[in-house]
mmCIF file with all atom_site columns, C-alpha atoms in Angstrom:
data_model
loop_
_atom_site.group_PDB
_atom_site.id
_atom_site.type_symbol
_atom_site.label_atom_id
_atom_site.label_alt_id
_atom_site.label_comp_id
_atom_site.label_asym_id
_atom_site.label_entity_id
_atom_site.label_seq_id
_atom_site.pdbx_PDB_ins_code
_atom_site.Cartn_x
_atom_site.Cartn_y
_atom_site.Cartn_z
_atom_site.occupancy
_atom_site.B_iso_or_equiv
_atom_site.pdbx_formal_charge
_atom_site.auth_seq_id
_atom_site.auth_comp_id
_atom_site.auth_asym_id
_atom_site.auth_atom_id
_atom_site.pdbx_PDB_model_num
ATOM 1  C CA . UNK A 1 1  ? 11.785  11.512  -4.341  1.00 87.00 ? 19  UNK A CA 1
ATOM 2  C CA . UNK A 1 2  ? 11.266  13.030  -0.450  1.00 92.00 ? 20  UNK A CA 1
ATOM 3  C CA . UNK A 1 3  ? 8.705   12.647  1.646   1.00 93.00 ? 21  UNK A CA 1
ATOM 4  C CA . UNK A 1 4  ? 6.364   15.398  0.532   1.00 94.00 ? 22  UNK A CA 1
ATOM 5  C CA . UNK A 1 5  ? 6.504   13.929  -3.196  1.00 95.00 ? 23  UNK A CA 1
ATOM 6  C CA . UNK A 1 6  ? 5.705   10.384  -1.526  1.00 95.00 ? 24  UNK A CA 1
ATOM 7  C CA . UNK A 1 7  ? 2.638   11.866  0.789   1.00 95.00 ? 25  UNK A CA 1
ATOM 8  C CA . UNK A 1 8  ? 1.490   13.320  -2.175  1.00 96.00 ? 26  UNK A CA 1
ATOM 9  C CA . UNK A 1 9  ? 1.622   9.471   -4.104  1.00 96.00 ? 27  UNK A CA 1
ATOM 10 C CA . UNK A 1 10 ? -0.002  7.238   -1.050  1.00 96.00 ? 28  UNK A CA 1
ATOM 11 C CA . UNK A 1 11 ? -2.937  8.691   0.095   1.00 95.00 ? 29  UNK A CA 1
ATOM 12 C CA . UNK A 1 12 ? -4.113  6.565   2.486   1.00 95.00 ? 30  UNK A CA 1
ATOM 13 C CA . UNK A 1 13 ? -4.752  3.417   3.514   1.00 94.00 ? 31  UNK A CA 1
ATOM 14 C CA . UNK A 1 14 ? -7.534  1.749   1.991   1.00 93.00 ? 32  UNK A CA 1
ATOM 15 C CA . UNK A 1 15 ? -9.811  -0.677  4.614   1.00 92.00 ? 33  UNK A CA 1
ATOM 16 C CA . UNK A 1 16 ? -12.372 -2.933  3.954   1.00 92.00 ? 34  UNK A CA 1
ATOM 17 C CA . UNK A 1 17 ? -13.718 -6.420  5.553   1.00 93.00 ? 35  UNK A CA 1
ATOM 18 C CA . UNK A 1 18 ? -12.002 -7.873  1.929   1.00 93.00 ? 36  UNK A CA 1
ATOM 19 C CA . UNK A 1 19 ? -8.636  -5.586  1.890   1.00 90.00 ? 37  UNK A CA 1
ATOM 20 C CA . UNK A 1 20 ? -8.080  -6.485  5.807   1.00 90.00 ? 38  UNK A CA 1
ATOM 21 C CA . UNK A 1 21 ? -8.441  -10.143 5.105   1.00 94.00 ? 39  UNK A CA 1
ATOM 22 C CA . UNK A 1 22 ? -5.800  -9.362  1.877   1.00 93.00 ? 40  UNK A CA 1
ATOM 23 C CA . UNK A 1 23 ? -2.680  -8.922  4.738   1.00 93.00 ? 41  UNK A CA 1
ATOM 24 C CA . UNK A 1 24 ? -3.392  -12.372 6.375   1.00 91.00 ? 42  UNK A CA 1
ATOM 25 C CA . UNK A 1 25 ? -3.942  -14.342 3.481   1.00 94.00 ? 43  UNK A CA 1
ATOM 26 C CA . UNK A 1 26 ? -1.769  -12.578 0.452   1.00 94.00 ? 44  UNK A CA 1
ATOM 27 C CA . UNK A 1 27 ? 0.598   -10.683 2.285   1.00 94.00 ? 45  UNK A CA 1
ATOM 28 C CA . UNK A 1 28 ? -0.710  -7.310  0.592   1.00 96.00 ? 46  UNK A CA 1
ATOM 29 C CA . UNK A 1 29 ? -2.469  -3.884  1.837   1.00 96.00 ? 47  UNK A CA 1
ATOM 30 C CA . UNK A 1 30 ? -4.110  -1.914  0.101   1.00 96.00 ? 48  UNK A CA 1
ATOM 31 C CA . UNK A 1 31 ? -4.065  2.459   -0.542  1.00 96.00 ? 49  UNK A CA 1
ATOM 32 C CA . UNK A 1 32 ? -5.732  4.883   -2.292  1.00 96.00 ? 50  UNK A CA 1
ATOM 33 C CA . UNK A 1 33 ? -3.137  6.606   -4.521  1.00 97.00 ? 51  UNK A CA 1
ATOM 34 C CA . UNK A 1 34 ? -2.420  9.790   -6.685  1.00 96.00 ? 52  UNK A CA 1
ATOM 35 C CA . UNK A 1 35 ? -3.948  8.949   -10.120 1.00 95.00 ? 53  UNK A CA 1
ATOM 36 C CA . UNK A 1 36 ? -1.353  9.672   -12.203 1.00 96.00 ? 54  UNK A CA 1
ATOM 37 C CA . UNK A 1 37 ? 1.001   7.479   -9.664  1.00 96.00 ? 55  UNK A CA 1
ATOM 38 C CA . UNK A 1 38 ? 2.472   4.369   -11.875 1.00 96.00 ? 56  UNK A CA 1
ATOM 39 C CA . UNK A 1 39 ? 3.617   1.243   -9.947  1.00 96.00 ? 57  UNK A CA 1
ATOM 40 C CA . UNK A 1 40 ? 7.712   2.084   -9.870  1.00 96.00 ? 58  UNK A CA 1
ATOM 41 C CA . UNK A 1 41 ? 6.625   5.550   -8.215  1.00 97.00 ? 59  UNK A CA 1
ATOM 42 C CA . UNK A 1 42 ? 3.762   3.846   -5.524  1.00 97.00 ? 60  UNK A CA 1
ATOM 43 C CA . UNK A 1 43 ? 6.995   1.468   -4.867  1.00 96.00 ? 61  UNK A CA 1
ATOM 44 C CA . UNK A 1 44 ? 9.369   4.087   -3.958  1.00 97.00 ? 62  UNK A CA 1
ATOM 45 C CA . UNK A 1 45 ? 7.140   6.304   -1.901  1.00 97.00 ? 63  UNK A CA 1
ATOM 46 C CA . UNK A 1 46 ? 6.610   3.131   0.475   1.00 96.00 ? 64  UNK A CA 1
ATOM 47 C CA . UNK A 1 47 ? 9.844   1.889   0.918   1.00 96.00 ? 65  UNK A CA 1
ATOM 48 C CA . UNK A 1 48 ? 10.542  6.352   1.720   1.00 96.00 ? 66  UNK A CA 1
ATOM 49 C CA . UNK A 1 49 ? 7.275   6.631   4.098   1.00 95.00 ? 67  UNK A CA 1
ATOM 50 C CA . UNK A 1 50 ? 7.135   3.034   5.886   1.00 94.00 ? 68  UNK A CA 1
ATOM 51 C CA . UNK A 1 51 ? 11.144  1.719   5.328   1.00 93.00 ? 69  UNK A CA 1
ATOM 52 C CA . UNK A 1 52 ? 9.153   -1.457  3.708   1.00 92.00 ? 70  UNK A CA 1
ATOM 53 C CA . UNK A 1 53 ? 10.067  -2.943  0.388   1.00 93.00 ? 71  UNK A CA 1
ATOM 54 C CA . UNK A 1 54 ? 7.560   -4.198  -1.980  1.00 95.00 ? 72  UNK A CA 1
ATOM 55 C CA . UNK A 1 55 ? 7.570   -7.345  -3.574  1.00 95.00 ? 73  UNK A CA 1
ATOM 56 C CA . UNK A 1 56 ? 4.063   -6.336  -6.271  1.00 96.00 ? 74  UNK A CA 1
ATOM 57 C CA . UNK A 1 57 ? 2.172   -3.607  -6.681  1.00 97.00 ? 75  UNK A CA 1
ATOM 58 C CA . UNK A 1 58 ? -1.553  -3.864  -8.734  1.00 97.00 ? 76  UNK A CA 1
ATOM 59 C CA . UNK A 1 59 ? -3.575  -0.962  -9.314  1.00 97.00 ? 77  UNK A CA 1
ATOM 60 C CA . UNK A 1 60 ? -7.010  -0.445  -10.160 1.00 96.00 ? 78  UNK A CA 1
ATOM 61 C CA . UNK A 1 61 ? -8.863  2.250   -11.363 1.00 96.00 ? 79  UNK A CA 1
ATOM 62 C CA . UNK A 1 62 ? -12.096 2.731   -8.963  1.00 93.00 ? 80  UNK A CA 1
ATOM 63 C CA . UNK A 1 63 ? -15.398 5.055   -7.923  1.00 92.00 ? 81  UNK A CA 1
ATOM 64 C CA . UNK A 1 64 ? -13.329 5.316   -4.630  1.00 84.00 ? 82  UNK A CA 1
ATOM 65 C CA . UNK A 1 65 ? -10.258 6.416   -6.820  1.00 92.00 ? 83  UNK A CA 1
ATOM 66 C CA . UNK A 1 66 ? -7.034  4.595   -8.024  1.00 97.00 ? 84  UNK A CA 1
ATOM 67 C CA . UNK A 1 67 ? -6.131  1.827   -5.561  1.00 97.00 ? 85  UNK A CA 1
ATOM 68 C CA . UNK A 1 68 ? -2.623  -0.141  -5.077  1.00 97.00 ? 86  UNK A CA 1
ATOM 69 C CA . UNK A 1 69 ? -2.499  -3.273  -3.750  1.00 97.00 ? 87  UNK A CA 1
ATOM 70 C CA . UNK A 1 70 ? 1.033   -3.841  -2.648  1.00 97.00 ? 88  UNK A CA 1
ATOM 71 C CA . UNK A 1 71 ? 2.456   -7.016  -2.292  1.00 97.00 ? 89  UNK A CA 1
ATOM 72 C CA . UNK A 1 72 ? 4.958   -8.208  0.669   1.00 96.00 ? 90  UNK A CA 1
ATOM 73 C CA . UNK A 1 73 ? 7.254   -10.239 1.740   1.00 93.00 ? 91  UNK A CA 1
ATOM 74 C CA . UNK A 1 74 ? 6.003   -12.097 4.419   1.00 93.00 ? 92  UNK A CA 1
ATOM 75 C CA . UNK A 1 75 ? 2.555   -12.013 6.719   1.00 92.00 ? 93  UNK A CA 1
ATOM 76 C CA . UNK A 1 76 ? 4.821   -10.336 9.802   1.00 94.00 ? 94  UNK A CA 1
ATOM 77 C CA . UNK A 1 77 ? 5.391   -7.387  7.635   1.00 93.00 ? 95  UNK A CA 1
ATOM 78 C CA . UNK A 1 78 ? 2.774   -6.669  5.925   1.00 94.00 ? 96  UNK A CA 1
ATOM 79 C CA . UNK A 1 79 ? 1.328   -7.366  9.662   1.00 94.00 ? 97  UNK A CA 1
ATOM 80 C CA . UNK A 1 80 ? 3.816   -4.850  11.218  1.00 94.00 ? 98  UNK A CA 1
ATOM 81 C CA . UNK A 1 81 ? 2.966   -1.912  8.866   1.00 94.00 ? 99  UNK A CA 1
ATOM 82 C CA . UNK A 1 82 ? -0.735  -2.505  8.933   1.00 93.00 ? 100 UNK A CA 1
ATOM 83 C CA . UNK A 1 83 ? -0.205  -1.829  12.576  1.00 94.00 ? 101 UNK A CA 1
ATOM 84 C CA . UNK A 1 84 ? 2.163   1.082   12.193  1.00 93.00 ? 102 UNK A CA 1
ATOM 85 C CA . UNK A 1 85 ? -0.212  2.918   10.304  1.00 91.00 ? 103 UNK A CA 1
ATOM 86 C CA . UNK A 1 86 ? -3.144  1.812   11.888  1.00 88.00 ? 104 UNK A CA 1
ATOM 87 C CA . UNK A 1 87 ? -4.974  -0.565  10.539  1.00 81.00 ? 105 UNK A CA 1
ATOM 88 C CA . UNK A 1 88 ? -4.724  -2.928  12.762  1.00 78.00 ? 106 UNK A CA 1
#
């Protein structure tokens, strides 16, 4: 996968009142994805577009479109990234 498959995957990020509280609390942000985009391909395309690994993805079919809530490792990086990508 390269970048342009992976921009095509993650959206954008996805921010709410509930989904910002998600990054202090559960170490997780969450995106609006590609719909056909399974959890092993959401994975990939963030550790190739934001160098991050993740722990856990979820996903969940929406009005808003599919959503992944990815999972982790610690607060300071899930932190960090919210920031990079601005969020935060």
């Amino acid at each position: 996968m390269n970048t342009t498959q992976a921009t095509k995957i993650i959206l954008r990020p996805y921010v709410t009142e509930k989904t910002f509280s998600l990054i202090e609390k559960d170490n997780r942000i969450c995106f609006i994805v590609d719909k056909d985009a399974s959890k092993a391909t959401i994975k990939e395309a963030i550790k190739i577009l934001y160098e991050e690994n993740a722990i856990d993805v979820n996903t969940a079919r929406t009005i808003s479109g599919k959503k992944a809530f990815v999972k982790f490792e610690t607060v300071e990086k899930a932190r960090d990234l919210a920031t990079k990508i601005g969020m935060l």
